[in-house]
PDB file of C-alpha atoms in Angstrom:
ATOM      1  CA  UNK A  18     100.852  44.190 -44.607  1.00 38.00           C
ATOM      2  CA  UNK A  19     101.582  41.328 -46.663  1.00 38.00           C
ATOM      3  CA  UNK A  20     101.042  38.297 -44.803  1.00 35.00           C
ATOM      4  CA  UNK A  21     103.598  35.800 -44.877  1.00 36.00           C
ATOM      5  CA  UNK A  22     103.406  31.912 -45.256  1.00 33.00           C
ATOM      6  CA  UNK A  23     103.446  30.018 -42.429  1.00 33.00           C
ATOM      7  CA  UNK A  24     105.210  26.454 -42.437  1.00 34.00           C
ATOM      8  CA  UNK A  25     103.952  24.376 -39.538  1.00 35.00           C
ATOM      9  CA  UNK A  26     115.759  47.039 -35.049  1.00 30.00           C
ATOM     10  CA  UNK A  27     124.996  49.462 -33.402  1.00 31.00           C
ATOM     11  CA  UNK A  28     123.814  52.316 -31.653  1.00 33.00           C
ATOM     12  CA  UNK A  29     125.502  55.077 -33.735  1.00 34.00           C
ATOM     13  CA  UNK A  30     123.432  58.410 -32.080  1.00 32.00           C
ATOM     14  CA  UNK A  31     121.979  57.471 -28.881  1.00 33.00           C
ATOM     15  CA  UNK A  32     120.045  61.177 -27.884  1.00 32.00           C
ATOM     16  CA  UNK A  33     118.978  60.224 -24.113  1.00 31.00           C
ATOM     17  CA  UNK A  34     119.979  57.441 -22.157  1.00 31.00           C
ATOM     18  CA  UNK A  35     117.279  57.249 -20.237  1.00 32.00           C
ATOM     19  CA  UNK A  36     114.457  54.496 -20.661  1.00 33.00           C
ATOM     20  CA  UNK A  37     110.663  55.142 -19.795  1.00 34.00           C
ATOM     21  CA  UNK A  38     109.150  52.451 -18.002  1.00 36.00           C
ATOM     22  CA  UNK A  39     105.907  51.376 -17.962  1.00 35.00           C
ATOM     23  CA  UNK A  40     104.151  49.688 -14.591  1.00 37.00           C
ATOM     24  CA  UNK A  41     101.406  48.055 -17.090  1.00 36.00           C
ATOM     25  CA  UNK A  42     102.958  45.451 -18.828  1.00 43.00           C
ATOM     26  CA  UNK A  43     100.726  43.110 -20.935  1.00 41.00           C
ATOM     27  CA  UNK A  44      99.938  40.164 -18.521  1.00 43.00           C
ATOM     28  CA  UNK A  45      96.598  39.236 -19.475  1.00 51.00           C
ATOM     29  CA  UNK A  46      97.155  35.502 -20.185  1.00 61.00           C
ATOM     30  CA  UNK A  47      98.268  36.514 -24.052  1.00 70.00           C
ATOM     31  CA  UNK A  48     100.571  34.849 -25.871  1.00 78.00           C
ATOM     32  CA  UNK A  49     103.828  36.555 -25.328  1.00 80.00           C
ATOM     33  CA  UNK A  50     103.887  37.561 -29.319  1.00 81.00           C
ATOM     34  CA  UNK A  51     100.174  39.120 -28.904  1.00 86.00           C
ATOM     35  CA  UNK A  52     101.312  42.523 -29.102  1.00 84.00           C
ATOM     36  CA  UNK A  53     103.992  42.330 -31.987  1.00 86.00           C
ATOM     37  CA  UNK A  54     101.325  40.812 -33.912  1.00 88.00           C
ATOM     38  CA  UNK A  55      99.090  43.470 -32.987  1.00 88.00           C
ATOM     39  CA  UNK A  56     101.200  46.058 -33.841  1.00 86.00           C
ATOM     40  CA  UNK A  57     102.831  44.833 -36.771  1.00 86.00           C
ATOM     41  CA  UNK A  58      99.508  43.497 -38.548  1.00 85.00           C
ATOM     42  CA  UNK A  59     100.719  40.326 -39.373  1.00 88.00           C
ATOM     43  CA  UNK A  60     101.794  36.360 -37.879  1.00 88.00           C
ATOM     44  CA  UNK A  61     104.984  34.947 -37.422  1.00 89.00           C
ATOM     45  CA  UNK A  62     107.449  33.600 -40.509  1.00 85.00           C
ATOM     46  CA  UNK A  63     108.096  31.181 -37.719  1.00 86.00           C
ATOM     47  CA  UNK A  64     107.447  30.500 -33.794  1.00 88.00           C
ATOM     48  CA  UNK A  65     107.553  28.055 -31.102  1.00 87.00           C
ATOM     49  CA  UNK A  66     106.328  28.682 -27.346  1.00 85.00           C
ATOM     50  CA  UNK A  67     107.241  26.422 -24.841  1.00 82.00           C
ATOM     51  CA  UNK A  68     105.606  25.638 -21.783  1.00 79.00           C
ATOM     52  CA  UNK A  69     108.147  27.644 -19.427  1.00 78.00           C
ATOM     53  CA  UNK A  70     106.372  30.754 -20.924  1.00 82.00           C
ATOM     54  CA  UNK A  71     109.758  31.534 -23.228  1.00 88.00           C
ATOM     55  CA  UNK A  72     109.283  31.305 -27.029  1.00 90.00           C
ATOM     56  CA  UNK A  73     111.295  32.056 -30.036  1.00 92.00           C
ATOM     57  CA  UNK A  74     109.577  33.689 -33.504  1.00 92.00           C
ATOM     58  CA  UNK A  75     110.988  35.119 -37.041  1.00 93.00           C
ATOM     59  CA  UNK A  76     109.343  37.673 -38.249  1.00 92.00           C
ATOM     60  CA  UNK A  77     109.520  39.092 -41.887  1.00 91.00           C
ATOM     61  CA  UNK A  78     106.978  42.542 -41.428  1.00 90.00           C
ATOM     62  CA  UNK A  79     106.826  46.004 -43.606  1.00 91.00           C
ATOM     63  CA  UNK A  80     108.100  49.323 -42.165  1.00 91.00           C
ATOM     64  CA  UNK A  81     106.934  50.165 -39.180  1.00 91.00           C
ATOM     65  CA  UNK A  82     105.897  53.602 -37.677  1.00 90.00           C
ATOM     66  CA  UNK A  83     104.068  52.819 -34.418  1.00 91.00           C
ATOM     67  CA  UNK A  84     103.795  52.464 -30.671  1.00 91.00           C
ATOM     68  CA  UNK A  85     104.585  49.039 -29.329  1.00 89.00           C
ATOM     69  CA  UNK A  86     102.889  48.598 -25.653  1.00 89.00           C
ATOM     70  CA  UNK A  87     104.526  47.075 -22.266  1.00 87.00           C
ATOM     71  CA  UNK A  88     105.016  43.520 -22.418  1.00 84.00           C
ATOM     72  CA  UNK A  89     105.007  41.267 -19.553  1.00 86.00           C
ATOM     73  CA  UNK A  90     107.822  39.359 -21.249  1.00 91.00           C
ATOM     74  CA  UNK A  91     111.620  40.822 -22.369  1.00 94.00           C
ATOM     75  CA  UNK A  92     112.195  40.742 -25.773  1.00 95.00           C
ATOM     76  CA  UNK A  93     115.534  40.300 -27.531  1.00 96.00           C
ATOM     77  CA  UNK A  94     115.776  41.065 -31.191  1.00 95.00           C
ATOM     78  CA  UNK A  95     118.337  40.057 -33.588  1.00 95.00           C
ATOM     79  CA  UNK A  96     118.480  41.611 -36.650  1.00 92.00           C
ATOM     80  CA  UNK A  97     118.505  39.930 -40.148  1.00 89.00           C
ATOM     81  CA  UNK A  98     117.421  42.689 -42.626  1.00 85.00           C
ATOM     82  CA  UNK A  99     119.140  44.734 -45.408  1.00 84.00           C
ATOM     83  CA  UNK A 100     121.209  47.619 -43.356  1.00 85.00           C
ATOM     84  CA  UNK A 101     118.964  50.741 -42.627  1.00 88.00           C
ATOM     85  CA  UNK A 102     118.718  53.959 -40.590  1.00 82.00           C
ATOM     86  CA  UNK A 103     115.742  53.644 -37.325  1.00 86.00           C
ATOM     87  CA  UNK A 104     114.668  55.833 -34.955  1.00 84.00           C
ATOM     88  CA  UNK A 105     113.278  54.509 -31.125  1.00 88.00           C
ATOM     89  CA  UNK A 106     111.515  56.920 -28.837  1.00 84.00           C
ATOM     90  CA  UNK A 107     111.083  55.924 -24.862  1.00 81.00           C
ATOM     91  CA  UNK A 108     109.289  58.556 -23.282  1.00 77.00           C
ATOM     92  CA  UNK A 109     110.998  62.084 -23.642  1.00 71.00           C
ATOM     93  CA  UNK A 110     114.148  59.739 -24.784  1.00 76.00           C
ATOM     94  CA  UNK A 111     115.383  58.945 -28.556  1.00 76.00           C
ATOM     95  CA  UNK A 112     117.934  56.463 -29.764  1.00 80.00           C
ATOM     96  CA  UNK A 113     118.785  56.879 -33.371  1.00 76.00           C
ATOM     97  CA  UNK A 114     120.708  53.862 -34.831  1.00 78.00           C
ATOM     98  CA  UNK A 115     121.457  51.770 -37.572  1.00 83.00           C
ATOM     99  CA  UNK A 116     119.836  48.134 -37.691  1.00 87.00           C
ATOM    100  CA  UNK A 117     122.430  45.369 -39.438  1.00 85.00           C
ATOM    101  CA  UNK A 118     123.496  41.965 -38.980  1.00 87.00           C
ATOM    102  CA  UNK A 119     125.706  41.655 -35.426  1.00 87.00           C
ATOM    103  CA  UNK A 120     123.162  43.939 -33.291  1.00 88.00           C
ATOM    104  CA  UNK A 121     120.649  43.277 -31.076  1.00 93.00           C
ATOM    105  CA  UNK A 122     117.706  44.604 -29.661  1.00 93.00           C
ATOM    106  CA  UNK A 123     116.399  44.872 -26.121  1.00 94.00           C
ATOM    107  CA  UNK A 124     112.991  45.661 -24.949  1.00 92.00           C
ATOM    108  CA  UNK A 125     113.109  45.080 -20.712  1.00 92.00           C
ATOM    109  CA  UNK A 126     109.363  43.819 -19.674  1.00 92.00           C
ATOM    110  CA  UNK A 127     107.457  46.419 -18.935  1.00 89.00           C
ATOM    111  CA  UNK A 128     108.959  49.064 -21.672  1.00 88.00           C
ATOM    112  CA  UNK A 129     106.561  50.904 -24.128  1.00 88.00           C
ATOM    113  CA  UNK A 130     108.433  52.501 -27.289  1.00 89.00           C
ATOM    114  CA  UNK A 131     107.363  53.970 -30.414  1.00 90.00           C
ATOM    115  CA  UNK A 132     109.567  52.932 -33.654  1.00 91.00           C
ATOM    116  CA  UNK A 133     110.142  54.440 -36.815  1.00 89.00           C
ATOM    117  CA  UNK A 134     111.499  51.774 -39.448  1.00 91.00           C
ATOM    118  CA  UNK A 135     111.607  52.762 -42.911  1.00 88.00           C
ATOM    119  CA  UNK A 136     111.956  49.964 -44.729  1.00 89.00           C
ATOM    120  CA  UNK A 137     111.032  45.913 -44.415  1.00 91.00           C
ATOM    121  CA  UNK A 138     112.126  44.236 -41.162  1.00 91.00           C
ATOM    122  CA  UNK A 139     113.733  40.722 -40.866  1.00 93.00           C
ATOM    123  CA  UNK A 140     114.356  39.464 -37.068  1.00 93.00           C
ATOM    124  CA  UNK A 141     114.065  36.766 -34.890  1.00 94.00           C
ATOM    125  CA  UNK A 142     112.998  37.606 -31.189  1.00 94.00           C
ATOM    126  CA  UNK A 143     113.346  35.699 -27.765  1.00 94.00           C
ATOM    127  CA  UNK A 144     110.282  36.788 -25.598  1.00 94.00           C
ATOM    128  CA  UNK A 145     112.017  35.546 -22.001  1.00 94.00           C
ATOM    129  CA  UNK A 146     109.641  35.721 -18.747  1.00 93.00           C
ATOM    130  CA  UNK A 147     111.889  37.595 -16.026  1.00 92.00           C
ATOM    131  CA  UNK A 148     111.520  34.461 -13.714  1.00 91.00           C
ATOM    132  CA  UNK A 149     113.394  32.415 -16.273  1.00 91.00           C
ATOM    133  CA  UNK A 150     115.967  34.841 -16.500  1.00 91.00           C
ATOM    134  CA  UNK A 151     116.483  35.122 -12.357  1.00 91.00           C
ATOM    135  CA  UNK A 152     116.059  31.245 -12.111  1.00 90.00           C
ATOM    136  CA  UNK A 153     119.113  31.198 -14.508  1.00 89.00           C
ATOM    137  CA  UNK A 154     121.137  33.372 -12.886  1.00 88.00           C
ATOM    138  CA  UNK A 155     120.542  31.463  -9.822  1.00 87.00           C
ATOM    139  CA  UNK A 156     121.548  27.956 -11.199  1.00 86.00           C
ATOM    140  CA  UNK A 157     124.576  29.798 -12.192  1.00 78.00           C
ATOM    141  CA  UNK A 158     125.537  31.522  -9.460  1.00 78.00           C
ATOM    142  CA  UNK A 159     126.152  35.208 -11.073  1.00 74.00           C
ATOM    143  CA  UNK A 160     126.186  37.847  -8.783  1.00 67.00           C
ATOM    144  CA  UNK A 161     124.640  40.548 -10.628  1.00 62.00           C
ATOM    145  CA  UNK A 162     121.567  42.532 -11.537  1.00 65.00           C
ATOM    146  CA  UNK A 163     119.096  40.753 -13.325  1.00 71.00           C
ATOM    147  CA  UNK A 164     117.418  44.089 -14.498  1.00 85.00           C
ATOM    148  CA  UNK A 165     118.223  43.886 -18.048  1.00 90.00           C
ATOM    149  CA  UNK A 166     119.357  47.497 -20.145  1.00 89.00           C
ATOM    150  CA  UNK A 167     117.149  48.759 -23.127  1.00 89.00           C
ATOM    151  CA  UNK A 168     119.359  48.410 -25.924  1.00 88.00           C
ATOM    152  CA  UNK A 169     118.443  49.898 -29.751  1.00 87.00           C
ATOM    153  CA  UNK A 170     120.595  48.463 -32.470  1.00 86.00           C
ATOM    154  CA  UNK A 171     123.709  47.717 -30.202  1.00 86.00           C
ATOM    155  CA  UNK A 172     126.826  45.638 -31.663  1.00 86.00           C
ATOM    156  CA  UNK A 173     126.637  42.309 -29.755  1.00 88.00           C
ATOM    157  CA  UNK A 174     127.480  39.763 -32.719  1.00 89.00           C
ATOM    158  CA  UNK A 175     127.622  37.231 -30.262  1.00 91.00           C
ATOM    159  CA  UNK A 176     123.812  37.350 -28.418  1.00 92.00           C
ATOM    160  CA  UNK A 177     123.011  38.102 -32.918  1.00 93.00           C
ATOM    161  CA  UNK A 178     124.433  34.778 -34.036  1.00 92.00           C
ATOM    162  CA  UNK A 179     122.908  32.714 -31.251  1.00 92.00           C
ATOM    163  CA  UNK A 180     119.463  34.232 -31.771  1.00 93.00           C
ATOM    164  CA  UNK A 181     119.653  34.010 -35.549  1.00 92.00           C
ATOM    165  CA  UNK A 182     120.787  30.484 -35.181  1.00 89.00           C
ATOM    166  CA  UNK A 183     117.460  29.625 -33.578  1.00 86.00           C
ATOM    167  CA  UNK A 184     115.627  30.131 -36.796  1.00 84.00           C
ATOM    168  CA  UNK A 185     116.453  26.910 -38.055  1.00 77.00           C
ATOM    169  CA  UNK A 186     114.988  25.030 -34.910  1.00 77.00           C
ATOM    170  CA  UNK A 187     111.138  26.315 -35.387  1.00 78.00           C
ATOM    171  CA  UNK A 188     110.221  23.498 -37.460  1.00 68.00           C
ATOM    172  CA  UNK A 189     111.256  20.382 -38.469  1.00 58.00           C
ATOM    173  CA  UNK A 190     111.895  17.371 -35.809  1.00 61.00           C
ATOM    174  CA  UNK A 191     110.038  18.587 -32.753  1.00 75.00           C
ATOM    175  CA  UNK A 192     112.281  16.876 -29.774  1.00 80.00           C
ATOM    176  CA  UNK A 193     115.811  17.396 -31.178  1.00 80.00           C
ATOM    177  CA  UNK A 194     114.551  21.254 -32.146  1.00 82.00           C
ATOM    178  CA  UNK A 195     112.851  21.801 -28.650  1.00 84.00           C
ATOM    179  CA  UNK A 196     116.239  20.500 -26.664  1.00 86.00           C
ATOM    180  CA  UNK A 197     118.176  22.685 -28.820  1.00 87.00           C
ATOM    181  CA  UNK A 198     115.999  25.604 -27.886  1.00 87.00           C
ATOM    182  CA  UNK A 199     116.183  25.041 -24.373  1.00 89.00           C
ATOM    183  CA  UNK A 200     119.436  25.068 -24.360  1.00 89.00           C
ATOM    184  CA  UNK A 201     119.790  27.917 -26.358  1.00 90.00           C
ATOM    185  CA  UNK A 202     117.039  29.827 -24.384  1.00 91.00           C
ATOM    186  CA  UNK A 203     119.555  28.936 -21.305  1.00 91.00           C
ATOM    187  CA  UNK A 204     122.344  30.285 -22.812  1.00 91.00           C
ATOM    188  CA  UNK A 205     120.998  33.622 -24.172  1.00 93.00           C
ATOM    189  CA  UNK A 206     119.723  34.032 -20.778  1.00 92.00           C
ATOM    190  CA  UNK A 207     123.502  33.558 -18.930  1.00 90.00           C
ATOM    191  CA  UNK A 208     124.274  35.785 -22.114  1.00 91.00           C
ATOM    192  CA  UNK A 209     122.354  38.676 -21.273  1.00 92.00           C
ATOM    193  CA  UNK A 210     123.018  38.471 -17.620  1.00 90.00           C
ATOM    194  CA  UNK A 211     126.770  38.950 -18.638  1.00 86.00           C
ATOM    195  CA  UNK A 212     126.586  42.063 -21.173  1.00 87.00           C
ATOM    196  CA  UNK A 213     123.083  43.367 -20.698  1.00 89.00           C
ATOM    197  CA  UNK A 214     122.565  44.321 -16.898  1.00 86.00           C
ATOM    198  CA  UNK A 215     123.931  46.984 -14.627  1.00 71.00           C
ATOM    199  CA  UNK A 216     127.412  45.276 -13.625  1.00 54.00           C
ATOM    200  CA  UNK A 217     129.495  42.854 -14.793  1.00 46.00           C
ATOM    201  CA  UNK A 218     128.328  39.348 -13.734  1.00 44.00           C
ATOM    202  CA  UNK A 219     131.032  37.140 -11.994  1.00 43.00           C
ATOM    203  CA  UNK A 220     130.430  33.136 -13.044  1.00 43.00           C
ATOM    204  CA  UNK A 221     131.347  30.811 -11.019  1.00 45.00           C
ATOM    205  CA  UNK A 222     133.095  27.670 -12.536  1.00 44.00           C
ATOM    206  CA  UNK A 223     131.467  24.451 -12.740  1.00 46.00           C
ATOM    207  CA  UNK A 224     133.949  21.697 -12.607  1.00 50.00           C
ATOM    208  CA  UNK A 225     133.360  18.005 -13.069  1.00 67.00           C
ATOM    209  CA  UNK A 226     131.072  15.879 -15.741  1.00 81.00           C
ATOM    210  CA  UNK A 227     128.284  13.810 -14.511  1.00 86.00           C
ATOM    211  CA  UNK A 228     129.064   9.968 -13.048  1.00 84.00           C
ATOM    212  CA  UNK A 229     129.024   7.166 -14.837  1.00 79.00           C
ATOM    213  CA  UNK A 230     125.622   6.374 -13.692  1.00 84.00           C
ATOM    214  CA  UNK A 231     123.810   9.361 -14.053  1.00 88.00           C
ATOM    215  CA  UNK A 232     125.638   9.863 -17.755  1.00 87.00           C
ATOM    216  CA  UNK A 233     124.431   6.549 -18.832  1.00 84.00           C
ATOM    217  CA  UNK A 234     121.063   7.013 -17.814  1.00 88.00           C
ATOM    218  CA  UNK A 235     120.870   9.918 -19.539  1.00 89.00           C
ATOM    219  CA  UNK A 236     122.422   8.615 -22.822  1.00 86.00           C
ATOM    220  CA  UNK A 237     119.594   6.024 -22.234  1.00 86.00           C
ATOM    221  CA  UNK A 238     116.960   8.406 -22.103  1.00 87.00           C
ATOM    222  CA  UNK A 239     118.006  10.087 -25.475  1.00 86.00           C
ATOM    223  CA  UNK A 240     118.788   7.048 -27.836  1.00 81.00           C
ATOM    224  CA  UNK A 241     115.280   5.897 -26.237  1.00 77.00           C
ATOM    225  CA  UNK A 242     112.604   5.051 -29.170  1.00 64.00           C
ATOM    226  CA  UNK A 243     109.942   4.937 -26.864  1.00 59.00           C
ATOM    227  CA  UNK A 244     109.061   8.507 -26.938  1.00 65.00           C
ATOM    228  CA  UNK A 245     110.638   9.224 -23.415  1.00 72.00           C
ATOM    229  CA  UNK A 246     111.126  12.725 -22.739  1.00 78.00           C
ATOM    230  CA  UNK A 247     114.035  14.346 -24.102  1.00 80.00           C
ATOM    231  CA  UNK A 248     113.387  17.853 -22.964  1.00 86.00           C
ATOM    232  CA  UNK A 249     115.958  19.341 -20.922  1.00 89.00           C
ATOM    233  CA  UNK A 250     113.749  19.652 -18.036  1.00 89.00           C
ATOM    234  CA  UNK A 251     113.505  16.040 -17.813  1.00 89.00           C
ATOM    235  CA  UNK A 252     117.465  15.118 -18.380  1.00 91.00           C
ATOM    236  CA  UNK A 253     118.084  17.214 -15.715  1.00 89.00           C
ATOM    237  CA  UNK A 254     115.769  16.612 -12.902  1.00 89.00           C
ATOM    238  CA  UNK A 255     116.337  12.762 -13.849  1.00 89.00           C
ATOM    239  CA  UNK A 256     120.028  13.643 -12.979  1.00 89.00           C
ATOM    240  CA  UNK A 257     119.085  16.043 -10.095  1.00 89.00           C
ATOM    241  CA  UNK A 258     120.460  19.109 -11.506  1.00 89.00           C
ATOM    242  CA  UNK A 259     119.758  22.515 -12.802  1.00 89.00           C
ATOM    243  CA  UNK A 260     119.593  22.680 -16.382  1.00 89.00           C
ATOM    244  CA  UNK A 261     122.648  24.947 -16.140  1.00 87.00           C
ATOM    245  CA  UNK A 262     124.775  22.415 -14.403  1.00 88.00           C
ATOM    246  CA  UNK A 263     123.310  19.132 -16.391  1.00 90.00           C
ATOM    247  CA  UNK A 264     124.260  20.870 -19.904  1.00 90.00           C
ATOM    248  CA  UNK A 265     127.910  21.721 -18.593  1.00 87.00           C
ATOM    249  CA  UNK A 266     128.077  18.660 -16.847  1.00 89.00           C
ATOM    250  CA  UNK A 267     127.017  16.651 -20.014  1.00 89.00           C
ATOM    251  CA  UNK A 268     129.097  18.364 -21.870  1.00 85.00           C
ATOM    252  CA  UNK A 269     132.326  17.853 -19.422  1.00 83.00           C
ATOM    253  CA  UNK A 270     131.919  14.170 -19.646  1.00 80.00           C
ATOM    254  CA  UNK A 271     131.194  13.871 -23.589  1.00 79.00           C
ATOM    255  CA  UNK A 272     132.380  16.620 -25.253  1.00 76.00           C
ATOM    256  CA  UNK A 273     129.184  17.603 -26.586  1.00 81.00           C
ATOM    257  CA  UNK A 274     125.814  19.448 -25.812  1.00 87.00           C
ATOM    258  CA  UNK A 275     122.949  17.298 -25.105  1.00 89.00           C
ATOM    259  CA  UNK A 276     121.387  18.681 -28.274  1.00 86.00           C
ATOM    260  CA  UNK A 277     124.639  17.904 -30.105  1.00 83.00           C
ATOM    261  CA  UNK A 278     124.905  14.565 -29.008  1.00 85.00           C
ATOM    262  CA  UNK A 279     121.725  13.289 -29.678  1.00 86.00           C
ATOM    263  CA  UNK A 280     121.583  15.030 -33.511  1.00 81.00           C
ATOM    264  CA  UNK A 281     124.609  13.210 -34.087  1.00 78.00           C
ATOM    265  CA  UNK A 282     123.416   9.895 -32.586  1.00 82.00           C
ATOM    266  CA  UNK A 283     120.593  10.173 -34.979  1.00 82.00           C
ATOM    267  CA  UNK A 284     121.981  11.120 -37.689  1.00 82.00           C
ATOM    268  CA  UNK A 285     124.374   8.010 -37.219  1.00 79.00           C
ATOM    269  CA  UNK A 286     121.966   6.139 -36.527  1.00 83.00           C
ATOM    270  CA  UNK A 287     120.584   6.780 -40.169  1.00 86.00           C
ATOM    271  CA  UNK A 288     124.359   6.427 -41.832  1.00 84.00           C
ATOM    272  CA  UNK A 289     123.569   2.480 -40.875  1.00 83.00           C
ATOM    273  CA  UNK A 290     120.172   2.293 -42.025  1.00 87.00           C
ATOM    274  CA  UNK A 291     121.196   3.931 -45.709  1.00 88.00           C
ATOM    275  CA  UNK A 292     124.285   1.605 -45.359  1.00 82.00           C
ATOM    276  CA  UNK A 293     122.674  -1.488 -44.350  1.00 84.00           C
ATOM    277  CA  UNK A 294     118.942  -1.366 -45.816  1.00 88.00           C
ATOM    278  CA  UNK A 295     117.115  -0.736 -48.392  1.00 87.00           C
ATOM    279  CA  UNK A 296     114.585   1.323 -47.012  1.00 88.00           C
ATOM    280  CA  UNK A 297     113.805   5.069 -48.864  1.00 92.00           C
ATOM    281  CA  UNK A 298     115.405   8.408 -47.602  1.00 91.00           C
ATOM    282  CA  UNK A 299     111.933   9.027 -47.036  1.00 91.00           C
ATOM    283  CA  UNK A 300     110.933   6.095 -44.447  1.00 90.00           C
ATOM    284  CA  UNK A 301     114.587   6.963 -43.009  1.00 89.00           C
ATOM    285  CA  UNK A 302     113.401  10.728 -42.447  1.00 88.00           C
ATOM    286  CA  UNK A 303     110.183   9.387 -40.572  1.00 86.00           C
ATOM    287  CA  UNK A 304     111.985   7.012 -38.608  1.00 84.00           C
ATOM    288  CA  UNK A 305     114.378   9.124 -37.121  1.00 81.00           C
ATOM    289  CA  UNK A 306     111.197  11.660 -36.391  1.00 78.00           C
ATOM    290  CA  UNK A 307     111.850  14.159 -39.085  1.00 81.00           C
ATOM    291  CA  UNK A 308     109.171  16.144 -40.239  1.00 79.00           C
ATOM    292  CA  UNK A 309     110.215  16.050 -43.830  1.00 84.00           C
ATOM    293  CA  UNK A 310     112.879  14.613 -45.957  1.00 87.00           C
ATOM    294  CA  UNK A 311     114.354  17.943 -46.826  1.00 89.00           C
ATOM    295  CA  UNK A 312     114.770  18.789 -42.674  1.00 85.00           C
ATOM    296  CA  UNK A 313     116.423  15.325 -42.624  1.00 86.00           C
ATOM    297  CA  UNK A 314     118.926  15.692 -45.672  1.00 89.00           C
ATOM    298  CA  UNK A 315     119.825  19.499 -44.505  1.00 86.00           C
ATOM    299  CA  UNK A 316     120.872  18.274 -40.950  1.00 83.00           C
ATOM    300  CA  UNK A 317     122.693  15.129 -42.986  1.00 84.00           C
ATOM    301  CA  UNK A 318     124.595  17.354 -45.225  1.00 84.00           C
ATOM    302  CA  UNK A 319     125.652  19.799 -42.341  1.00 79.00           C
ATOM    303  CA  UNK A 320     127.285  16.768 -40.633  1.00 74.00           C
ATOM    304  CA  UNK A 321     128.451  15.008 -43.375  1.00 75.00           C
ATOM    305  CA  UNK A 322     129.096  17.464 -46.162  1.00 78.00           C
ATOM    306  CA  UNK A 323     127.118  15.230 -48.027  1.00 83.00           C
ATOM    307  CA  UNK A 324     123.254  14.558 -49.390  1.00 89.00           C
ATOM    308  CA  UNK A 325     121.828  10.999 -48.051  1.00 90.00           C
ATOM    309  CA  UNK A 326     121.507   9.951 -51.733  1.00 91.00           C
ATOM    310  CA  UNK A 327     124.893  10.533 -52.575  1.00 88.00           C
ATOM    311  CA  UNK A 328     126.378   9.203 -48.912  1.00 86.00           C
ATOM    312  CA  UNK A 329     124.881   6.144 -49.994  1.00 88.00           C
ATOM    313  CA  UNK A 330     125.984   5.899 -53.513  1.00 85.00           C
ATOM    314  CA  UNK A 331     129.530   6.421 -52.317  1.00 78.00           C
ATOM    315  CA  UNK A 332     129.079   3.550 -49.389  1.00 73.00           C
ATOM    316  CA  UNK A 333     127.987   0.626 -51.484  1.00 71.00           C
TER     317      UNK A 333
END
């Protein structure tokens, strides 16, 4: 199989509903992508693993005809390639589906199956420890089982869009991208509990935002240039809240998620530097923590509709 350059599978015809579950997940301390790397014979195009045990990886690989052994994490995939038929066998059960954008694949922890995919594949995968899924259920006060259903090319455009959006956060500005991935992982876990467990979930509403004191402290941390920890865990811990409730309260108070607030703040700072100084665009990107001028320019254009150089010329 070809090796990618490293830069830093709607069910149409489910033949049988039952999924074979193995009691021997891979839990020998290897990273969650290890079994995928073994089967695919390649490495992720991009990948980010967090200390929590979760991870997101973007894979581009050749046709697959092999068994995937049990893993110790839930694996959720969003398909991003050309439309194609595929087949998945789990024990004596067979599922035949069509891969297209807007479908997801869910492999619960401990599940083993054989995959036959005739064409090259482009997927983004979420590796989700069951402990994290349960933590999100407890924090959100979701009254439903936390056992995920096995899905094969299952139509779920919401989960698919969320997961595919993570591909852009697997490189670039470390702190900002990590914060985005933490929020996205919790959001995806909430979505999975609502749409892909044995029964519908019941959510308890969260009312009200952060107190002025707590909000001010969170914003000071986000604004800090001293290398302060701006991870979602740190922000929530400082506020004395769970990650789930902190994100909801912060958005209630500011209208933005913590990640969106930090991105906007940094780009507003970039505008001031571009307008009021003669520093180069490269220097602005470095000052704001972006890994490259290209990453900075892409983020700037997404917010303003202009490149940094075009914006600077218009403002002067």
